[in-house]
Amino acid sequence: MQNIAESQPVILIVEDTIDFAEMTMHILRRMGIEASHTVSAADAIEFIDSQCPDLVLLDLNLPGESGWEVLKHLNESNIERHVPVIVTSAYSDSANRLVGKLQNVYKYMIKPFPPQDLMQAVRQALRLEEA
């Protein structure tokens, strides 16, 4: 397995289920990547505005405002570059997937999913895959 040695990407995990967030952080650490974690849309928006992450792993079902509010903020903010978003959700209906596409979601992953699928999606989103 190849580690990321150059500059560490800034990854934000927005997930209110602590077990799932910890599992995701463990998978990323196996890839040589550290990530930050928030449990609410408000905290995620604050992090995005201050850190401008390279990638956001976003649950849609959050306490208070939903993950859709985070996507709306990313699409409407004055961030200098596009931030890819991988939605990790238990919502499997086609309507949510369609809205995700319209909101510029990089990938929509339905929980639960194999760790290898997440690793591949992260590599692709960060453009770490070999051509």
XYZ file of C-alpha atoms in Angstrom:
131
model
C 0.000 0.000 0.000
C 1.308 3.429 -0.930
C 1.461 6.221 1.636
C 0.966 9.867 0.819
C 4.318 11.414 1.582
C 4.288 14.825 -0.020
C 1.781 17.308 1.374
C -0.965 15.876 3.545
C -4.426 16.494 2.138
C -6.927 18.171 4.445
C -9.929 15.865 4.752
C -13.087 16.590 6.708
C -15.404 13.807 7.864
C -18.902 15.080 8.696
C -20.583 12.225 10.534
C -22.721 12.086 13.675
C -22.366 8.314 14.180
C -19.126 8.119 16.147
C -18.453 4.445 15.363
C -18.729 5.097 11.634
C -16.541 8.215 11.887
C -13.873 6.274 13.790
C -13.969 3.460 11.241
C -13.584 5.986 8.421
C -10.656 7.668 10.176
C -9.031 4.247 10.650
C -9.389 3.474 6.928
C -7.839 6.826 6.029
C -4.953 6.280 8.476
C -4.260 2.963 6.728
C -3.846 5.074 3.589
C -1.439 7.408 5.389
C -4.031 10.185 5.643
C -5.190 11.992 8.776
C -8.643 13.576 8.847
C -10.623 16.024 10.945
C -14.103 15.163 12.173
C -17.230 17.188 12.908
C -20.688 15.937 13.894
C -22.899 18.793 12.676
C -23.478 20.856 9.557
C -22.736 24.080 11.456
C -19.337 22.794 12.623
C -18.584 21.502 9.121
C -19.355 24.884 7.555
C -17.128 26.614 10.109
C -14.291 24.166 9.352
C -14.718 24.588 5.584
C -14.570 28.370 5.888
C -11.414 28.279 8.007
C -9.504 25.302 6.523
C -10.781 24.843 2.931
C -10.404 21.049 2.878
C -9.209 19.034 -0.108
C -12.054 16.541 0.359
C -15.253 16.257 2.417
C -16.787 12.912 3.422
C -20.360 13.883 4.227
C -23.266 12.128 5.906
C -26.652 13.612 4.998
C -28.586 12.778 8.165
C -27.085 15.105 10.786
C -28.500 16.689 13.935
C -29.920 20.137 13.233
C -29.176 21.146 9.663
C -28.644 18.315 7.202
C -25.687 17.484 5.022
C -27.531 19.177 2.159
C -26.873 22.505 3.913
C -23.147 21.770 3.835
C -23.362 21.055 0.099
C -25.342 24.240 -0.468
C -22.701 26.222 1.422
C -19.878 24.672 -0.620
C -21.662 25.457 -3.882
C -22.498 29.032 -2.900
C -19.317 30.015 -1.067
C -16.389 31.943 -2.462
C -13.936 29.084 -2.015
C -11.171 29.516 -4.577
C -11.264 25.913 -5.762
C -13.736 23.083 -6.115
C -13.848 20.804 -3.060
C -14.877 17.247 -3.945
C -17.563 15.735 -1.722
C -18.148 12.034 -1.172
C -21.580 11.496 0.358
C -21.685 8.528 2.736
C -25.340 7.912 3.466
C -27.842 5.235 4.385
C -30.306 6.943 2.007
C -30.323 4.719 -1.063
C -33.229 6.193 -3.011
C -32.653 7.549 -6.498
C -34.058 10.990 -5.599
C -31.233 11.617 -3.120
C -28.667 10.441 -5.654
C -30.110 12.747 -8.301
C -30.063 15.727 -5.952
C -26.479 14.788 -5.098
C -25.506 14.932 -8.766
C -27.192 18.305 -9.126
C -25.250 19.526 -6.075
C -21.896 18.498 -7.631
C -21.350 15.473 -5.386
C -18.224 13.631 -6.540
C -19.489 10.218 -5.399
C -22.550 8.935 -3.539
C -21.767 5.881 -1.383
C -24.488 3.920 0.389
C -23.691 2.643 3.885
C -22.480 0.121 4.652
C -19.762 -0.239 2.025
C -16.476 -2.159 1.883
C -13.389 -0.246 3.082
C -11.758 -0.826 -0.317
C -14.544 1.125 -2.018
C -13.972 4.109 0.255
C -10.209 3.931 -0.261
C -10.648 3.888 -4.031
C -13.107 6.802 -3.964
C -10.761 8.879 -1.775
C -7.771 8.147 -4.031
C -9.778 9.123 -7.096
C -11.197 12.283 -5.527
C -7.730 13.391 -4.425
C -6.322 12.307 -7.792
C -3.920 9.853 -6.191
C -4.800 7.094 -8.653
C -2.210 6.296 -11.256
C -3.432 7.156 -14.740
